[in-house]
mmCIF file of C-alpha atoms in Angstrom:
data_model
loop_
_atom_site.group_PDB
_atom_site.id
_atom_site.type_symbol
_atom_site.label_atom_id
_atom_site.label_comp_id
_atom_site.label_asym_id
_atom_site.label_seq_id
_atom_site.Cartn_x
_atom_site.Cartn_y
_atom_site.Cartn_z
ATOM 1 C CA MET A 8 23.800 51.174 -93.819
ATOM 2 C CA ALA A 9 21.845 48.715 -93.700
ATOM 3 C CA PRO A 10 24.531 46.224 -93.543
ATOM 4 C CA VAL A 11 25.523 48.255 -90.327
ATOM 5 C CA ARG A 12 21.123 48.361 -88.690
ATOM 6 C CA THR A 13 21.207 44.024 -89.543
ATOM 7 C CA SER A 14 24.194 43.875 -87.875
ATOM 8 C CA ALA A 15 22.809 46.071 -84.358
ATOM 9 C CA ALA A 16 19.367 43.744 -84.517
ATOM 10 C CA VAL A 17 21.423 40.657 -84.578
ATOM 11 C CA GLY A 18 23.471 41.391 -81.428
ATOM 12 C CA LEU A 19 20.310 42.814 -79.981
ATOM 13 C CA ALA A 20 18.838 40.171 -80.081
ATOM 14 C CA LEU A 21 21.208 38.031 -78.987
ATOM 15 C CA VAL A 22 21.786 39.857 -76.148
ATOM 16 C CA THR A 23 18.094 39.294 -75.513
ATOM 17 C CA ALA A 24 18.449 35.341 -75.719
ATOM 18 C CA VAL A 25 21.152 35.475 -73.706
ATOM 19 C CA ILE A 26 19.172 37.599 -71.107
ATOM 20 C CA THR A 27 15.856 34.986 -70.943
ATOM 21 C CA GLY A 28 18.041 31.665 -70.838
ATOM 22 C CA CYS A 29 19.377 32.931 -67.557
ATOM 23 C CA SER A 30 16.330 34.639 -66.707
ATOM 24 C CA GLY A 31 14.682 30.700 -67.490
ATOM 25 C CA SER A 32 17.607 28.694 -65.879
ATOM 26 C CA GLY A 33 17.700 30.938 -62.779
ATOM 27 C CA SER A 34 14.165 30.564 -61.708
ATOM 28 C CA GLN A 35 14.474 26.726 -62.860
ATOM 29 C CA SER A 36 17.301 25.960 -60.325
ATOM 30 C CA GLY A 37 14.753 28.254 -57.744
ATOM 31 C CA SER A 38 12.394 25.893 -58.511
ATOM 32 C CA GLY A 39 14.532 22.402 -58.100
ATOM 33 C CA SER A 40 15.419 23.626 -54.652
ATOM 34 C CA GLN A 41 12.036 24.633 -53.379
ATOM 35 C CA SER A 42 11.070 21.071 -54.521
ATOM 36 C CA GLY A 43 14.354 19.726 -52.856
ATOM 37 C CA SER A 44 13.072 21.401 -49.066
ATOM 38 C CA ALA A 45 9.755 20.200 -49.255
ATOM 39 C CA THR A 46 11.149 16.315 -50.033
ATOM 40 C CA SER A 47 13.389 16.742 -47.138
ATOM 41 C CA ALA A 48 11.024 17.797 -45.125
ATOM 42 C CA ALA A 49 10.221 14.488 -43.026
ATOM 43 C CA PRO A 50 6.667 14.072 -41.432
ATOM 44 C CA ALA A 51 5.524 15.548 -38.055
ATOM 45 C CA GLY A 52 6.370 13.202 -35.435
ATOM 46 C CA ALA A 53 8.666 11.238 -37.833
ATOM 47 C CA GLY A 54 11.679 11.709 -35.901
ATOM 48 C CA ASN A 55 10.096 9.907 -32.972
ATOM 49 C CA ALA A 56 9.620 6.816 -35.020
ATOM 50 C CA GLY A 57 13.008 5.363 -34.116
ATOM 51 C CA ALA A 58 12.622 6.227 -30.629
ATOM 52 C CA THR A 59 12.095 4.130 -27.515
ATOM 53 C CA PRO A 60 8.774 4.098 -26.389
ATOM 54 C CA ALA A 61 8.182 5.522 -22.501
ATOM 55 C CA PRO A 62 8.727 1.891 -19.950
ATOM 56 C CA THR A 63 5.293 0.231 -18.732
ATOM 57 C CA GLU A 64 5.426 0.261 -14.950
ATOM 58 C CA SER A 65 6.372 -2.573 -13.492
ATOM 59 C CA ASN A 66 4.213 -2.420 -10.427
ATOM 60 C CA PRO A 67 0.429 -1.363 -11.423
ATOM 61 C CA PRO A 68 -1.003 1.033 -9.273
ATOM 62 C CA GLY A 69 -2.288 -1.254 -5.959
ATOM 63 C CA ASP A 70 0.988 -3.777 -6.576
ATOM 64 C CA ILE A 71 2.151 -5.120 -3.009
ATOM 65 C CA PRO A 72 5.682 -4.982 -3.879
ATOM 66 C CA ASP A 73 6.970 -8.814 -3.982
ATOM 67 C CA ASN A 74 9.854 -8.214 -0.847
ATOM 68 C CA GLN A 75 7.007 -6.570 1.185
ATOM 69 C CA VAL A 76 8.453 -8.019 4.765
ATOM 70 C CA TYR A 77 5.322 -8.470 7.262
ATOM 71 C CA VAL A 78 5.184 -8.435 10.677
ATOM 72 C CA ALA A 79 2.641 -10.117 13.754
ATOM 73 C CA TYR A 80 0.108 -7.842 14.599
ATOM 74 C CA ARG A 81 -1.209 -8.688 18.741
ATOM 75 C CA PRO A 82 -4.059 -6.823 20.092
ATOM 76 C CA ALA A 83 -3.251 -5.378 22.761
ATOM 77 C CA ALA A 84 -6.777 -4.516 24.269
ATOM 78 C CA GLY A 85 -10.571 -6.350 24.165
ATOM 79 C CA PHE A 86 -10.140 -10.279 22.440
ATOM 80 C CA THR A 87 -6.460 -10.366 22.188
ATOM 81 C CA GLY A 88 -6.932 -14.442 21.300
ATOM 82 C CA PHE A 89 -4.893 -14.286 17.970
ATOM 83 C CA THR A 90 -1.507 -13.247 15.639
ATOM 84 C CA VAL A 91 -1.731 -11.848 11.829
ATOM 85 C CA LYS A 92 0.158 -10.102 9.578
ATOM 86 C CA VAL A 93 0.662 -7.214 8.275
ATOM 87 C CA PRO A 94 2.499 -5.362 6.320
ATOM 88 C CA GLU A 95 5.942 -3.744 8.108
ATOM 89 C CA GLY A 96 5.639 0.300 7.701
ATOM 90 C CA TRP A 97 1.600 0.675 6.886
ATOM 91 C CA ALA A 98 -0.267 3.300 8.857
ATOM 92 C CA ARG A 99 -2.247 2.516 11.981
ATOM 93 C CA THR A 100 -5.235 3.639 13.090
ATOM 94 C CA GLY A 101 -7.628 2.006 15.321
ATOM 95 C CA GLN A 102 -11.357 2.265 16.094
ATOM 96 C CA GLY A 103 -13.406 0.463 18.772
ATOM 97 C CA ALA A 104 -13.279 -3.286 17.500
ATOM 98 C CA THR A 105 -11.624 -2.987 14.787
ATOM 99 C CA THR A 106 -7.700 -1.889 13.795
ATOM 100 C CA VAL A 107 -7.096 -0.885 10.078
ATOM 101 C CA PHE A 108 -3.387 -0.763 8.373
ATOM 102 C CA THR A 109 -2.868 0.881 5.008
ATOM 103 C CA ASP A 110 -0.317 1.939 2.578
ATOM 104 C CA LYS A 111 -1.555 4.397 -0.467
ATOM 105 C CA LEU A 112 -4.111 2.453 -2.358
ATOM 106 C CA ASN A 113 -4.091 -1.518 0.453
ATOM 107 C CA THR A 114 -6.305 -1.983 3.243
ATOM 108 C CA VAL A 115 -5.801 -4.557 5.153
ATOM 109 C CA ARG A 116 -8.923 -4.174 8.384
ATOM 110 C CA VAL A 117 -9.400 -6.803 11.568
ATOM 111 C CA THR A 118 -12.887 -6.763 13.769
ATOM 112 C CA THR A 119 -13.409 -8.832 16.793
ATOM 113 C CA ALA A 120 -16.729 -9.493 18.163
ATOM 114 C CA THR A 121 -18.782 -12.200 19.757
ATOM 115 C CA ALA A 122 -20.853 -14.715 18.122
ATOM 116 C CA SER A 123 -22.874 -17.283 19.681
ATOM 117 C CA ALA A 124 -22.223 -19.897 15.937
ATOM 118 C CA ALA A 125 -19.721 -20.000 13.228
ATOM 119 C CA PRO A 126 -20.392 -18.321 9.769
ATOM 120 C CA THR A 127 -21.572 -20.391 7.137
ATOM 121 C CA VAL A 128 -21.575 -19.024 3.285
ATOM 122 C CA GLY A 129 -25.244 -19.142 4.384
ATOM 123 C CA SER A 130 -24.920 -16.343 7.171
ATOM 124 C CA VAL A 131 -22.515 -14.899 5.242
ATOM 125 C CA THR A 132 -24.982 -14.230 2.262
ATOM 126 C CA ASN A 133 -27.924 -13.602 4.221
ATOM 127 C CA THR A 134 -26.530 -11.177 6.887
ATOM 128 C CA VAL A 135 -23.302 -9.487 6.101
ATOM 129 C CA VAL A 136 -23.875 -9.418 2.245
ATOM 130 C CA PRO A 137 -26.822 -6.933 2.658
ATOM 131 C CA GLN A 138 -24.799 -4.842 5.534
ATOM 132 C CA LEU A 139 -21.877 -4.448 3.302
ATOM 133 C CA LYS A 140 -24.710 -3.515 0.175
ATOM 134 C CA ALA A 141 -26.121 -0.678 2.774
ATOM 135 C CA ARG A 142 -22.501 0.694 3.219
ATOM 136 C CA VAL A 143 -20.092 0.424 0.781
ATOM 137 C CA ALA A 144 -20.341 2.769 -2.479
ATOM 138 C CA LYS A 145 -21.486 0.355 -5.806
ATOM 139 C CA PHE A 146 -21.471 -2.786 -3.867
ATOM 140 C CA ALA A 147 -20.640 -5.405 -6.396
ATOM 141 C CA ALA A 148 -20.136 -8.990 -7.435
ATOM 142 C CA PRO A 149 -20.322 -10.980 -3.546
ATOM 143 C CA LYS A 150 -19.662 -14.410 -3.579
ATOM 144 C CA ALA A 151 -19.826 -16.469 -0.078
ATOM 145 C CA THR A 152 -17.295 -19.922 -0.539
ATOM 146 C CA ALA A 153 -16.034 -22.197 2.026
ATOM 147 C CA VAL A 154 -11.619 -22.161 1.945
ATOM 148 C CA THR A 155 -9.135 -23.928 4.179
ATOM 149 C CA ARG A 156 -6.324 -21.177 5.577
ATOM 150 C CA HIS A 157 -3.310 -22.659 7.459
ATOM 151 C CA THR A 158 -5.372 -21.922 10.875
ATOM 152 C CA GLY A 159 -8.259 -24.350 9.197
ATOM 153 C CA PRO A 160 -11.917 -23.763 7.596
ATOM 154 C CA VAL A 161 -12.787 -20.165 6.817
ATOM 155 C CA VAL A 162 -15.733 -18.413 5.194
ATOM 156 C CA ARG A 163 -14.119 -15.896 2.412
ATOM 157 C CA LEU A 164 -16.650 -13.377 0.458
ATOM 158 C CA THR A 165 -15.296 -11.190 -2.460
ATOM 159 C CA TYR A 166 -16.689 -8.358 -3.721
ATOM 160 C CA GLN A 167 -15.939 -5.222 -4.760
ATOM 161 C CA GLY A 168 -17.516 -1.671 -4.685
ATOM 162 C CA ASP A 169 -15.659 1.970 -4.332
ATOM 163 C CA SER A 170 -13.576 3.248 -2.547
ATOM 164 C CA ALA A 171 -14.129 6.216 -0.590
ATOM 165 C CA LYS A 172 -13.099 9.419 -2.435
ATOM 166 C CA ASP A 173 -9.330 11.084 -2.076
ATOM 167 C CA PRO A 174 -9.634 13.756 -0.056
ATOM 168 C CA VAL A 175 -6.727 15.381 -2.625
ATOM 169 C CA THR A 176 -7.003 15.035 -5.672
ATOM 170 C CA GLY A 177 -11.038 13.673 -5.567
ATOM 171 C CA LYS A 178 -10.598 10.471 -7.596
ATOM 172 C CA VAL A 179 -12.270 6.966 -6.532
ATOM 173 C CA VAL A 180 -10.856 3.615 -6.653
ATOM 174 C CA ARG A 181 -12.415 0.355 -7.828
ATOM 175 C CA ASP A 182 -12.178 -2.285 -4.934
ATOM 176 C CA ALA A 183 -11.956 -5.825 -4.626
ATOM 177 C CA PHE A 184 -12.203 -6.941 -1.250
ATOM 178 C CA GLU A 185 -11.938 -9.969 0.309
ATOM 179 C CA ARG A 186 -13.332 -11.354 3.667
ATOM 180 C CA TYR A 187 -12.386 -13.898 5.826
ATOM 181 C CA ALA A 188 -14.484 -15.138 8.540
ATOM 182 C CA PHE A 189 -12.328 -16.881 11.195
ATOM 183 C CA TYR A 190 -14.360 -18.278 14.544
ATOM 184 C CA ARG A 191 -13.619 -20.119 18.029
ATOM 185 C CA GLN A 192 -15.437 -20.250 20.698
ATOM 186 C CA GLY A 193 -17.743 -17.496 20.718
ATOM 187 C CA HIS A 194 -15.230 -15.270 19.015
ATOM 188 C CA GLU A 195 -14.961 -14.370 15.684
ATOM 189 C CA VAL A 196 -12.583 -12.730 13.534
ATOM 190 C CA ASP A 197 -12.907 -10.237 10.497
ATOM 191 C CA LEU A 198 -10.411 -10.034 7.841
ATOM 192 C CA THR A 199 -11.170 -7.213 5.012
ATOM 193 C CA LEU A 200 -8.099 -7.211 2.577
ATOM 194 C CA SER A 201 -8.865 -4.499 0.104
ATOM 195 C CA GLY A 202 -6.714 -3.060 -3.310
ATOM 196 C CA PRO A 203 -7.364 -1.775 -7.036
ATOM 197 C CA VAL A 204 -9.260 -4.494 -9.029
ATOM 198 C CA ASN A 205 -6.683 -4.308 -11.792
ATOM 199 C CA ALA A 206 -3.857 -4.744 -8.543
ATOM 200 C CA ASP A 207 -1.948 -8.449 -8.318
ATOM 201 C CA ASN A 208 -1.978 -8.884 -4.432
ATOM 202 C CA VAL A 209 -3.029 -12.490 -4.853
ATOM 203 C CA ASP A 210 0.100 -13.610 -3.056
ATOM 204 C CA PRO A 211 0.805 -10.751 -0.766
ATOM 205 C CA TRP A 212 -3.074 -11.600 0.294
ATOM 206 C CA ARG A 213 -2.555 -15.543 0.747
ATOM 207 C CA ILE A 214 0.700 -13.839 2.763
ATOM 208 C CA VAL A 215 -1.927 -11.993 5.327
ATOM 209 C CA SER A 216 -5.134 -14.234 5.032
ATOM 210 C CA ASP A 217 -3.187 -17.759 6.005
ATOM 211 C CA SER A 218 -0.607 -16.171 8.617
ATOM 212 C CA PHE A 219 -3.719 -15.672 10.903
ATOM 213 C CA ALA A 220 -3.729 -18.016 14.605
ATOM 214 C CA TRP A 221 -5.396 -18.189 17.704
ATOM 215 C CA ARG A 222 -3.423 -17.853 20.960
#
């Protein structure tokens, strides 16, 4: 009977070893599967690494398009002895001796007045600058210089200030201003051009200011 018990014990041991080996092999396989899954998972955002970034706006806020068309403005009332080109299609409003053309964030303002003498760098600095400082929010960096435009010598005043709050969005834009004082025979015409400080409107403003002519 002893040999039989020994054979049974050996058989049981073999079965146990097989079961244990299968169990260990399955555990290792499962562990390997989990490791592979973790390795193949991409880091957050890695899927967008090769994506094409959104294009930068070609025209920052306030830029006037290069293909903008300009038309001559000739006042029909008040002092009518001049013309100036303004961008076509801009909204026009008028109050007294001032006419304003606006589009989005840019403005062309034309104001006429009588004057006993031609403006100078000194008169603009000492008289006009304090007036603007009292009216323009966060008025800053005023600089008056004598320049030449197509019509002749003029006084240009550059400065910065905050725009009026947008009634819809409530936003305020930091504006850059160019004010040109034209004078002839007791008449002064002030041409003020304004738009966001980051806008590239050098050429459009040159077109407008160079187009001023007496008639």
